[in-house]
mmCIF file of C-alpha atoms and ligand atoms in Angstrom:
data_model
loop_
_atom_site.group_PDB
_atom_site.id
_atom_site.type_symbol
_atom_site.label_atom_id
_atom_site.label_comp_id
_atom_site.label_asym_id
_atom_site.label_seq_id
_atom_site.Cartn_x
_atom_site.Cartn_y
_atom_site.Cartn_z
ATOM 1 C CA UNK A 1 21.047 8.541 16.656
ATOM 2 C CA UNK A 2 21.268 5.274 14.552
ATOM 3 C CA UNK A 3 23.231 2.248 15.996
ATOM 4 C CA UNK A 4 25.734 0.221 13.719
ATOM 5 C CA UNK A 5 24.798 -2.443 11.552
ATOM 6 C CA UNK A 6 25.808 -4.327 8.596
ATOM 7 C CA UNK A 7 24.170 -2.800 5.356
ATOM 8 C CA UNK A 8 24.259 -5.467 2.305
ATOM 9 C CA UNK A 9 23.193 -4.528 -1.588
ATOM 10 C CA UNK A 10 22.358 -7.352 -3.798
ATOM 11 C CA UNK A 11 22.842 -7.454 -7.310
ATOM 12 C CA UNK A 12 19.719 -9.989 -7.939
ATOM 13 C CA UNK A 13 16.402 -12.163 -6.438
ATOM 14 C CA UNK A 14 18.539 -14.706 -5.602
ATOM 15 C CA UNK A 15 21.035 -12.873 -3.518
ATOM 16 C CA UNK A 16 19.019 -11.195 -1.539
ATOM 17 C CA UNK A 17 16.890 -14.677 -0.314
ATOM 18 C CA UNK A 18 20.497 -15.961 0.345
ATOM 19 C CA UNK A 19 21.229 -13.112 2.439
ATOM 20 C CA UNK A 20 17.754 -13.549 4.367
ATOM 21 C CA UNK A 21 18.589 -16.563 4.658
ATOM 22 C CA UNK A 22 22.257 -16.070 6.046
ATOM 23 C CA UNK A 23 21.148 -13.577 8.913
ATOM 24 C CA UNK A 24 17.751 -15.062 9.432
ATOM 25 C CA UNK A 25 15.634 -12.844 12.087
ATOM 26 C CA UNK A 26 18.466 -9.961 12.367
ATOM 27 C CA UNK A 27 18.031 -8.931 8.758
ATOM 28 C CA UNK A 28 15.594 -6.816 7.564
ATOM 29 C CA UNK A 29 14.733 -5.143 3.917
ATOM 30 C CA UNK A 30 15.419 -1.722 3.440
ATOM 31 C CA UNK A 31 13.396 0.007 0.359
ATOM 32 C CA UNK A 32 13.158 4.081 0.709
ATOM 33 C CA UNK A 33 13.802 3.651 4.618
ATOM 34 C CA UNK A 34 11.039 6.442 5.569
ATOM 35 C CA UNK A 35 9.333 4.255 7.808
ATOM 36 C CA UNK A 36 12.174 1.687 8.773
ATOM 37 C CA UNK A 37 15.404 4.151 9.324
ATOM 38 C CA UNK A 38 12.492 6.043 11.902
ATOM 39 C CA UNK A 39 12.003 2.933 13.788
ATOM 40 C CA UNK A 40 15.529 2.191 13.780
ATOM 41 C CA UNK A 41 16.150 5.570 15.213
ATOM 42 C CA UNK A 42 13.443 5.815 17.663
ATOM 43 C CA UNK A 43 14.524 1.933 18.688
ATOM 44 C CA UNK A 44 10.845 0.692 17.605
ATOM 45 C CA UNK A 45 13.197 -1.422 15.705
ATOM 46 C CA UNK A 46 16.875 -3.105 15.854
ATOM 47 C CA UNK A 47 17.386 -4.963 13.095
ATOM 48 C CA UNK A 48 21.329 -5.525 12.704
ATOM 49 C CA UNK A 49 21.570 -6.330 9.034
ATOM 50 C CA UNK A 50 19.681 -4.087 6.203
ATOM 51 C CA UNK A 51 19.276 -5.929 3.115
ATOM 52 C CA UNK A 52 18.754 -3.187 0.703
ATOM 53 C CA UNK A 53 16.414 -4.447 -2.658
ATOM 54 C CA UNK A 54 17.354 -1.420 -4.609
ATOM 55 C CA UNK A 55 20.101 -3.101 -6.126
ATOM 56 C CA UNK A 56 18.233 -5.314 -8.903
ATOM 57 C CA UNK A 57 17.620 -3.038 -11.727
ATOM 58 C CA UNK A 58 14.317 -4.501 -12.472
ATOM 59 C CA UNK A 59 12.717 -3.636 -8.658
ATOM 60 C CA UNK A 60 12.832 0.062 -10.358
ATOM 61 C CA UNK A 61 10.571 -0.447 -13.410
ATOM 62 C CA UNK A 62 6.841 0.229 -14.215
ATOM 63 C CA UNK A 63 6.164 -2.599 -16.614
ATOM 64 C CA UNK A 64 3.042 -4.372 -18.785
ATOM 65 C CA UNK A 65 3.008 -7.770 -18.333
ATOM 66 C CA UNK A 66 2.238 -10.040 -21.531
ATOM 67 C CA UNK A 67 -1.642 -10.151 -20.294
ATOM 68 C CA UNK A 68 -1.884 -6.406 -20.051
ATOM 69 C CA UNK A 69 -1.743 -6.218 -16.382
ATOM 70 C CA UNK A 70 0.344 -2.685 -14.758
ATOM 71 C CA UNK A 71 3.914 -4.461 -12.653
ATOM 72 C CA UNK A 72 5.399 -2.107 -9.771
ATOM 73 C CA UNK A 73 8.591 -3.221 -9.182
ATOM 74 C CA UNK A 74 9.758 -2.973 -5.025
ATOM 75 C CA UNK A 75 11.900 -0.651 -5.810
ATOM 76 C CA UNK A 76 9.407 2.001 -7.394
ATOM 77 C CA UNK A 77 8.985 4.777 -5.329
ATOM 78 C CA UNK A 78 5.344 7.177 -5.046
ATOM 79 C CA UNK A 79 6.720 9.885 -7.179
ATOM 80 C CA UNK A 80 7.622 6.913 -10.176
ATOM 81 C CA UNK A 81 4.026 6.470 -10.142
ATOM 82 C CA UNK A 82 2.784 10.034 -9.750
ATOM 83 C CA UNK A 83 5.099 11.238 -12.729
ATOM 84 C CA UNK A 84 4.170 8.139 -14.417
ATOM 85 C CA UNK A 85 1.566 8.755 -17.644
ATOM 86 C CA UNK A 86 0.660 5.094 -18.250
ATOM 87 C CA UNK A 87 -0.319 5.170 -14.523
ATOM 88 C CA UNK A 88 -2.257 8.661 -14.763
ATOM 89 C CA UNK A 89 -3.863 7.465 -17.824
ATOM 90 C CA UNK A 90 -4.922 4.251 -17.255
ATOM 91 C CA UNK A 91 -4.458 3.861 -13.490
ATOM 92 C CA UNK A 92 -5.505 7.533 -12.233
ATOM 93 C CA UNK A 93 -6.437 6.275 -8.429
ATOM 94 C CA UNK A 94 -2.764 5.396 -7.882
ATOM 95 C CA UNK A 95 -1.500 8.584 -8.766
ATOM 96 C CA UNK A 96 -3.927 10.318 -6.344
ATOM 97 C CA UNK A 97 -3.329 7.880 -3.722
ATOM 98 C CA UNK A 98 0.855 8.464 -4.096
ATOM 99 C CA UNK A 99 0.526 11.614 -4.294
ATOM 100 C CA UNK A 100 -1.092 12.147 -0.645
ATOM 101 C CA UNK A 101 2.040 10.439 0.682
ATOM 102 C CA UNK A 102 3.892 12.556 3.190
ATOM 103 C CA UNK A 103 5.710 15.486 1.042
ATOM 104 C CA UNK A 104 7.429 15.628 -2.637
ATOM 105 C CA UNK A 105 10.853 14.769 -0.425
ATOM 106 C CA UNK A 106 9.363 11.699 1.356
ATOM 107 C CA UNK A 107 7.697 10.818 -2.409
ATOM 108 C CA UNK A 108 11.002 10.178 -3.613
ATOM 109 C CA UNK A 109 12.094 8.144 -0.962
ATOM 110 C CA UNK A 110 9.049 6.003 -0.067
ATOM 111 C CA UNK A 111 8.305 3.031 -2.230
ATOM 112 C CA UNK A 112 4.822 1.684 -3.102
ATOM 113 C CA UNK A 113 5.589 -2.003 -1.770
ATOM 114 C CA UNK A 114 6.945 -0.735 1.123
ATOM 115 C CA UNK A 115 4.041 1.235 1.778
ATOM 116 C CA UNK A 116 2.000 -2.089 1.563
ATOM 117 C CA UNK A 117 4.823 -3.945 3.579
ATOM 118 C CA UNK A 118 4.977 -1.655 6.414
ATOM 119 C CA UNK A 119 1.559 -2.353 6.357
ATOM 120 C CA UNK A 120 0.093 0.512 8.673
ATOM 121 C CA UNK A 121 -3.628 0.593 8.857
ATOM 122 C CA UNK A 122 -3.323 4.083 7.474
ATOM 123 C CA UNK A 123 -1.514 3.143 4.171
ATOM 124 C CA UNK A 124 -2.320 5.535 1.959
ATOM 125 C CA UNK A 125 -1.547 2.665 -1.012
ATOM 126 C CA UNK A 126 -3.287 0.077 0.153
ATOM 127 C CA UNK A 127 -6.723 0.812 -0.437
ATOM 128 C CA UNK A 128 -6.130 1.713 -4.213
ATOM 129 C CA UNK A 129 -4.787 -1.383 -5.205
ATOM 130 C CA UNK A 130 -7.167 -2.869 -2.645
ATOM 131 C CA UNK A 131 -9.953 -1.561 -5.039
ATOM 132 C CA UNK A 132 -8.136 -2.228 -8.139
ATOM 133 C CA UNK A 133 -8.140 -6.490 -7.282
ATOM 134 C CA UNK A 134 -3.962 -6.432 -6.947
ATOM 135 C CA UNK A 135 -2.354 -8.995 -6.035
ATOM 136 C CA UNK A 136 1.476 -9.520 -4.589
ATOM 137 C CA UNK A 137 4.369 -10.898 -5.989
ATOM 138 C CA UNK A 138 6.804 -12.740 -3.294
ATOM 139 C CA UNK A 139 9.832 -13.953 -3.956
ATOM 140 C CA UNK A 140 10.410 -17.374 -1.867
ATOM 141 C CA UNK A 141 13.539 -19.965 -1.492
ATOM 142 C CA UNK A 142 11.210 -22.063 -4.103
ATOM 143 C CA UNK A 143 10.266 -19.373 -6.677
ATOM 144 C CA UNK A 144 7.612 -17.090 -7.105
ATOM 145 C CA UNK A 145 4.221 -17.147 -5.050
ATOM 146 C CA UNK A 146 1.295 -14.639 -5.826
ATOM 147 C CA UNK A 147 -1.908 -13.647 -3.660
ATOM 148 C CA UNK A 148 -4.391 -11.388 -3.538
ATOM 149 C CA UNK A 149 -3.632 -7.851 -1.833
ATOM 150 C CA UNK A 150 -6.314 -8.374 0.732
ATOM 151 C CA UNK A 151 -4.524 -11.655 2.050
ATOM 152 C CA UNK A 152 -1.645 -10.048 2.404
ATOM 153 C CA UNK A 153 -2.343 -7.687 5.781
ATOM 154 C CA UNK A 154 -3.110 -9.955 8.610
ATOM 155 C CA UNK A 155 -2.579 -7.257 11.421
ATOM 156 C CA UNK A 156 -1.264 -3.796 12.439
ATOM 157 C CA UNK A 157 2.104 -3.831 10.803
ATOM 158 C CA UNK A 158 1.696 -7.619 10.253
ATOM 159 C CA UNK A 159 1.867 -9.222 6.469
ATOM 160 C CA UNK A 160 1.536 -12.731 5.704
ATOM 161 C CA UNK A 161 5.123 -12.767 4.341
ATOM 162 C CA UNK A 162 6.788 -15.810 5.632
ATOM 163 C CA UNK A 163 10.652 -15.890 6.683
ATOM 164 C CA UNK A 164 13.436 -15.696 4.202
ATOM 165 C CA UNK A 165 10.747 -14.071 1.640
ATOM 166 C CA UNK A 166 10.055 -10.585 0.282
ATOM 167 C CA UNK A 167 7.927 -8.850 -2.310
ATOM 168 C CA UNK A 168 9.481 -8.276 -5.722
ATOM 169 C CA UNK A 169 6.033 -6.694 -7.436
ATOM 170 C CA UNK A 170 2.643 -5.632 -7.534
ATOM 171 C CA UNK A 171 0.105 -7.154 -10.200
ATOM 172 C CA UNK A 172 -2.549 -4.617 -10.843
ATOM 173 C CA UNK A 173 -5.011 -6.289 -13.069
ATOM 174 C CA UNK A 174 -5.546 -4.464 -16.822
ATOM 175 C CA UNK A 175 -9.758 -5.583 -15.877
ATOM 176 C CA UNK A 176 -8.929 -2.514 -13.850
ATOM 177 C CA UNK A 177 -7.776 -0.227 -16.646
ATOM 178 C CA UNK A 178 -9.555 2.539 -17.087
ATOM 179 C CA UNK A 179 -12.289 1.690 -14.519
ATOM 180 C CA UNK A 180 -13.600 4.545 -12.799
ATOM 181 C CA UNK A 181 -11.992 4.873 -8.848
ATOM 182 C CA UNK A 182 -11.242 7.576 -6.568
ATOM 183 C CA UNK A 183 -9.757 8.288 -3.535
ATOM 184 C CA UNK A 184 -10.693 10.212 -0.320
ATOM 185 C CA UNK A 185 -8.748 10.722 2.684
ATOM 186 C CA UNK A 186 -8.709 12.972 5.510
ATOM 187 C CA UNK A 187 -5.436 13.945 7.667
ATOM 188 C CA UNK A 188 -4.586 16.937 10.039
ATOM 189 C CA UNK A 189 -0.974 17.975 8.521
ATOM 190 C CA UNK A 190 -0.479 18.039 4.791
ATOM 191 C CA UNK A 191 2.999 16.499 4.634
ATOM 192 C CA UNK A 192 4.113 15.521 7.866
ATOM 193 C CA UNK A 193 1.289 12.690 9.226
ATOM 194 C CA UNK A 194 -1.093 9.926 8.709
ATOM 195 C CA UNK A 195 -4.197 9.783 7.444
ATOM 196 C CA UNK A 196 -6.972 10.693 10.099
ATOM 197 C CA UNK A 197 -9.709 7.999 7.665
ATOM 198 C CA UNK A 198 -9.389 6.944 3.806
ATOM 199 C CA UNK A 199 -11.627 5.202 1.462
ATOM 200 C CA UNK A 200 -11.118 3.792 -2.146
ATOM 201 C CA UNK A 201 -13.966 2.941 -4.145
ATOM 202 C CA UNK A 202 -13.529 1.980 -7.617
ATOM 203 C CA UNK A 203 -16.432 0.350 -10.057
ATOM 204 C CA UNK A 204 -15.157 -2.463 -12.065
ATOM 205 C CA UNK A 205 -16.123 -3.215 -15.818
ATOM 206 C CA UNK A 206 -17.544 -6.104 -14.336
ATOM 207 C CA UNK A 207 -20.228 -4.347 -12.497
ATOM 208 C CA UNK A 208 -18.989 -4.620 -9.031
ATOM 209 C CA UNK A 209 -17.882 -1.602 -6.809
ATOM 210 C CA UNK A 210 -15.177 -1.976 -4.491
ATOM 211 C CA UNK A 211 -14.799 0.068 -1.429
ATOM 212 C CA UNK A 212 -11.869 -0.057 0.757
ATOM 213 C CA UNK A 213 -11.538 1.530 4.070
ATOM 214 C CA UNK A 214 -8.176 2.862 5.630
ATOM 215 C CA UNK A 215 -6.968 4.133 9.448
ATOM 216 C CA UNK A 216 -10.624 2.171 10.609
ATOM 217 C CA UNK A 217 -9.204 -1.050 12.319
ATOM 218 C CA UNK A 218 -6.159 -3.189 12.021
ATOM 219 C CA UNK A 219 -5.645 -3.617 8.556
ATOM 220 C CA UNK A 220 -7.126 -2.159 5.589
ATOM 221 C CA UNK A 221 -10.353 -2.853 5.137
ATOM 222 C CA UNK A 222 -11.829 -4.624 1.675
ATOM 223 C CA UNK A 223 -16.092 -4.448 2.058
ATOM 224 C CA UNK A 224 -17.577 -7.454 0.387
ATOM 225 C CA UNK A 225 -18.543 -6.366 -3.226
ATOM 226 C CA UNK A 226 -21.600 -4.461 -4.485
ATOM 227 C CA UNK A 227 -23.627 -4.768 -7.892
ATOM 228 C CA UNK A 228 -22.774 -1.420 -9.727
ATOM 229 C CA UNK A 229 -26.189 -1.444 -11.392
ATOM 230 C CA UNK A 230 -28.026 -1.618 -8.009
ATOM 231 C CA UNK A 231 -26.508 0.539 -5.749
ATOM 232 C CA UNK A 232 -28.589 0.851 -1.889
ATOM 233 C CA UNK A 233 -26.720 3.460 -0.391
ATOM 234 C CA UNK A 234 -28.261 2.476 3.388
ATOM 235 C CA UNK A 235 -26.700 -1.397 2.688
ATOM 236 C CA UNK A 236 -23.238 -0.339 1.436
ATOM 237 C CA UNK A 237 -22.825 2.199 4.688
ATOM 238 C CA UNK A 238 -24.179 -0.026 7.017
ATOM 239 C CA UNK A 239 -21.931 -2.742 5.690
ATOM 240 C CA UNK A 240 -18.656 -0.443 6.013
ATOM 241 C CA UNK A 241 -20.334 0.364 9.715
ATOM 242 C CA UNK A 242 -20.162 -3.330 10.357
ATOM 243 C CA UNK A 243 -16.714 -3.985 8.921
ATOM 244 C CA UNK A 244 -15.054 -1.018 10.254
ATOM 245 C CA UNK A 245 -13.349 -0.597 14.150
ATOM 246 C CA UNK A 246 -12.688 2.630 14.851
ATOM 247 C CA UNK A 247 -10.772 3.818 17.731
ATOM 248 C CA UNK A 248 -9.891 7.428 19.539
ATOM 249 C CA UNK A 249 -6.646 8.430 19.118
ATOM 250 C CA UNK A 250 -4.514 11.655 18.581
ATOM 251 C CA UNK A 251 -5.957 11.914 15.174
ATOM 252 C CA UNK A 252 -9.628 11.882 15.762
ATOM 253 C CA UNK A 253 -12.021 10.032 17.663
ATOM 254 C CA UNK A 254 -14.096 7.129 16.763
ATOM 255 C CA UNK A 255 -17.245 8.984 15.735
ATOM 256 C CA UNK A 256 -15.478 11.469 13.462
ATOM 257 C CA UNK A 257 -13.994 8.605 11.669
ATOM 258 C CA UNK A 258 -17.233 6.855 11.271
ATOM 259 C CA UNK A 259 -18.812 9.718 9.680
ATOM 260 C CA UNK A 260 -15.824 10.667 7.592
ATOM 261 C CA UNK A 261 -16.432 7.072 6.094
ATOM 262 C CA UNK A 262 -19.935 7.581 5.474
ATOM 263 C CA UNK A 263 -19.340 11.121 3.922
ATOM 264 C CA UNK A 264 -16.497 9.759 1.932
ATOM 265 C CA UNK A 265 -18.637 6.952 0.323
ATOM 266 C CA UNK A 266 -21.405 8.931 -0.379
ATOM 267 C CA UNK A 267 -19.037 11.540 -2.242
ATOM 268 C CA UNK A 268 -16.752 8.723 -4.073
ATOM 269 C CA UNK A 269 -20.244 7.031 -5.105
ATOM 270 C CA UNK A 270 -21.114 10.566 -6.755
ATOM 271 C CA UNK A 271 -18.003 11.064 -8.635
ATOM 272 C CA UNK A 272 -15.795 13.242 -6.710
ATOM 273 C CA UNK A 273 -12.235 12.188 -5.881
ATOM 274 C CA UNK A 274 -12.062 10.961 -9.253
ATOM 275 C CA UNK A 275 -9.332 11.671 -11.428
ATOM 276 C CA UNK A 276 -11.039 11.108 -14.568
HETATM 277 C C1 LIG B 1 7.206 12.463 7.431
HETATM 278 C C2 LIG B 1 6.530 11.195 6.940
HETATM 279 C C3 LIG B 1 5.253 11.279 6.395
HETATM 280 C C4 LIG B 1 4.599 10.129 5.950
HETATM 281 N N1 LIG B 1 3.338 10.250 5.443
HETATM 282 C C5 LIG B 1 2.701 9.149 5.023
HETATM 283 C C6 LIG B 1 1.393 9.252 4.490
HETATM 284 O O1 LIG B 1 0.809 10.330 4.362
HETATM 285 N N2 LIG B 1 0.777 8.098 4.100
HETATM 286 C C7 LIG B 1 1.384 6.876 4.194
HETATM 287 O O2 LIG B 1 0.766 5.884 3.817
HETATM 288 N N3 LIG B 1 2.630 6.757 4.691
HETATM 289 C C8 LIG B 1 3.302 7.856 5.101
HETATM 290 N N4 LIG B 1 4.559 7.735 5.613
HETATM 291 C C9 LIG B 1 5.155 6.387 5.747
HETATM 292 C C10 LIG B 1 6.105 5.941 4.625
HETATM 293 O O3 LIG B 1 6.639 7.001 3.881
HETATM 294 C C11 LIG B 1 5.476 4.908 3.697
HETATM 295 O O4 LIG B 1 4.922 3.839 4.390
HETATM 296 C C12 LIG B 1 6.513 4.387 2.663
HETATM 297 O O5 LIG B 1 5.792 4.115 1.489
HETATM 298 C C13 LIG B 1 7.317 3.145 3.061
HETATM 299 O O6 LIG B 1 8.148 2.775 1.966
HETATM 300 P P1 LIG B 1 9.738 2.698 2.110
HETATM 301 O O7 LIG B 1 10.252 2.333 0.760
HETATM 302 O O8 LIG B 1 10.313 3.916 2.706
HETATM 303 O O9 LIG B 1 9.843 1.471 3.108
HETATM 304 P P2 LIG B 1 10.965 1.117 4.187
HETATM 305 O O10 LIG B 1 10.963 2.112 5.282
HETATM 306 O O11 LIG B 1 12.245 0.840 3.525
HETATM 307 O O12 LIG B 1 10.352 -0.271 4.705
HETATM 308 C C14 LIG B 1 9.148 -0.303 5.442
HETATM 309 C C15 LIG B 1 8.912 -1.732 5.959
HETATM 310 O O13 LIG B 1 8.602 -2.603 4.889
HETATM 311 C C16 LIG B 1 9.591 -3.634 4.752
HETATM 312 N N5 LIG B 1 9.836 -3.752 3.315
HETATM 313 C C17 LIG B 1 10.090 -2.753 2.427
HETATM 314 N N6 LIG B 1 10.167 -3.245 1.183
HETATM 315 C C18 LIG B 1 9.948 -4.584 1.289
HETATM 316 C C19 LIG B 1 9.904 -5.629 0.323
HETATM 317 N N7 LIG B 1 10.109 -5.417 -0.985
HETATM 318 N N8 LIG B 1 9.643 -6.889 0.764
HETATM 319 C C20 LIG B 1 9.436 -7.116 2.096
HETATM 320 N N9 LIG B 1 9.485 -6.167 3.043
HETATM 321 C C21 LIG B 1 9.738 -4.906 2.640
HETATM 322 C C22 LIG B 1 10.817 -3.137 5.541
HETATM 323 O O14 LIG B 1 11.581 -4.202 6.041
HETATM 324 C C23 LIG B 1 10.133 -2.348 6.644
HETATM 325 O O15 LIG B 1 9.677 -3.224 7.646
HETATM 326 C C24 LIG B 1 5.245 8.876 6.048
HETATM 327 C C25 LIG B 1 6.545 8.790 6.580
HETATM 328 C C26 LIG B 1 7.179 9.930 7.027
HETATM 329 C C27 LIG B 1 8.573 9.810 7.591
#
């Protein structure tokens, strides 16, 4: 059963910091509510005052920016970008990493920021636009700020988002168009749980490879970049050994994670998982 609480919808940016503001630490943002309404329901959370960001038409759009770079508004949910064609064209990892998102029913629900924002270790968003360089848009009493995605998880379920702020967007860099990614993940239910491992691994027309690790320690993991023209297989699994903290839980145990890192590498670094 869900308590009462006070449910606001602002009509703009500006609103909704003023209503932040006005409740302080009993308001929270509500996006799709797939992970919040659950916490709310199994008391994991209390918040009294939902501040809900689907109001401001522009949280809903899929936009190019004047440099090129690909703009998810908050309010975009994982089926906008699976059903999007710019995204599949261009963007193809996102798609793949929406699409594993809980079921078609979830999908329409669940946004893409608040995927990030939840920030679970097991994100299934995070390590694509980990890969792809993104960076975060917040919107703060004194404008805009912007920092890279991998500043941005500092703990399990624990952003670097400061009171009285929120994230209006996602920046995915157009260096990243067309680059070559994919995306591997491993999870006992189709549908209906969290991912048991992930990696990302996308090679950059600037001759790095990123990897990014998911559901291996607190946050998301980013490895330190690797020269595309050079790869040493035994350095870049060793490194993701050394980066990654496994534990045992419900979902598999330390050592089946490990490997499923090491087997995911090895198949994103031959081409499978990709989209295109
Ligand atoms: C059955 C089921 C299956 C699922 N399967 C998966 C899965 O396979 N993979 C996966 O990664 N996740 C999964 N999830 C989790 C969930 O669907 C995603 O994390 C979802 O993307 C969260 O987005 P939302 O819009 O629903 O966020 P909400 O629930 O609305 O919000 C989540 C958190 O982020 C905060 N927040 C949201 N938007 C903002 C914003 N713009 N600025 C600041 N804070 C914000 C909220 O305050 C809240 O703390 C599943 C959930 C369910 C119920």
């Amino acid at each position: 059963m869900l308590y009462s609480f006070s449910y606001y919808k602002p009509k703009s940016e500006i609103e909704i910091i003023e209503t932040l503001k006005s409740f302080g630490d009993d308001a929270k943002i509500l996006a799709g509510g797939t992970d919040l309404l659950v916490y709310m329901k199994q008391q994991i959370a209390d918040p009294k005052v939902l501040v809900d960001i689907k109001g401001v038409p522009d949280f809903s759009k899929i936009e190019i920016d004047s440099s090129g770079n690909l703009i998810i508004g908050a309010a975009v949910t994982c089926n906008d970008v699976v059903e999007n064609q710019y995204i599949r064209n261009h963007y193809p990892i996102l798609a793949t990493a929406a699409k594993t998102i809980g079921s078609y029913q979830i999908r329409n629900r669940a946004t893409v920021v608040g995927n990030i924002c939840n920030a679970s270790p097991a994100a299934d968003m995070a390590g694509a636009l980990l890969v792809l360089d993104s960076s975060v848009i917040i919107a703060t009493e004194k404008g805009n700020r912007e920092i890279p995605i991998k500043q941005f998880f500092v703990g399990v379920k624990k952003t670097s988002l400061q009171q009285n702020e929120f994230v209006k967007a996602i920046r995915v860099r157009a260096e990243y168009k067309d680059a070559e990614a994919g995306y591997l993940k491993a999870s006992r239910i189709k549908g209906h749980d969290l991912g048991t491992c992930n990696v990302a691994l996308s090679r950059g027309k600037n001759g790095t490879v990123k990897i990014a690790i998911g559901s291996c320690n607190i946050t998301p993991v980013l490895l330190p970049d690797f020269d595309s023209t050079n790869i040493d297989l035994a350095n870049i699994l060793t490194t993701a050994m050394k980066n990654i903290k496994p534990i045992d839980d419900l979902r598999g145990s330390k050592e089946y994670r490990k490997h499923l890192v090491q087997v995911f590498i090895k198949r994103l670094l031959n081409g499978k998982g990709h989209s295109h």
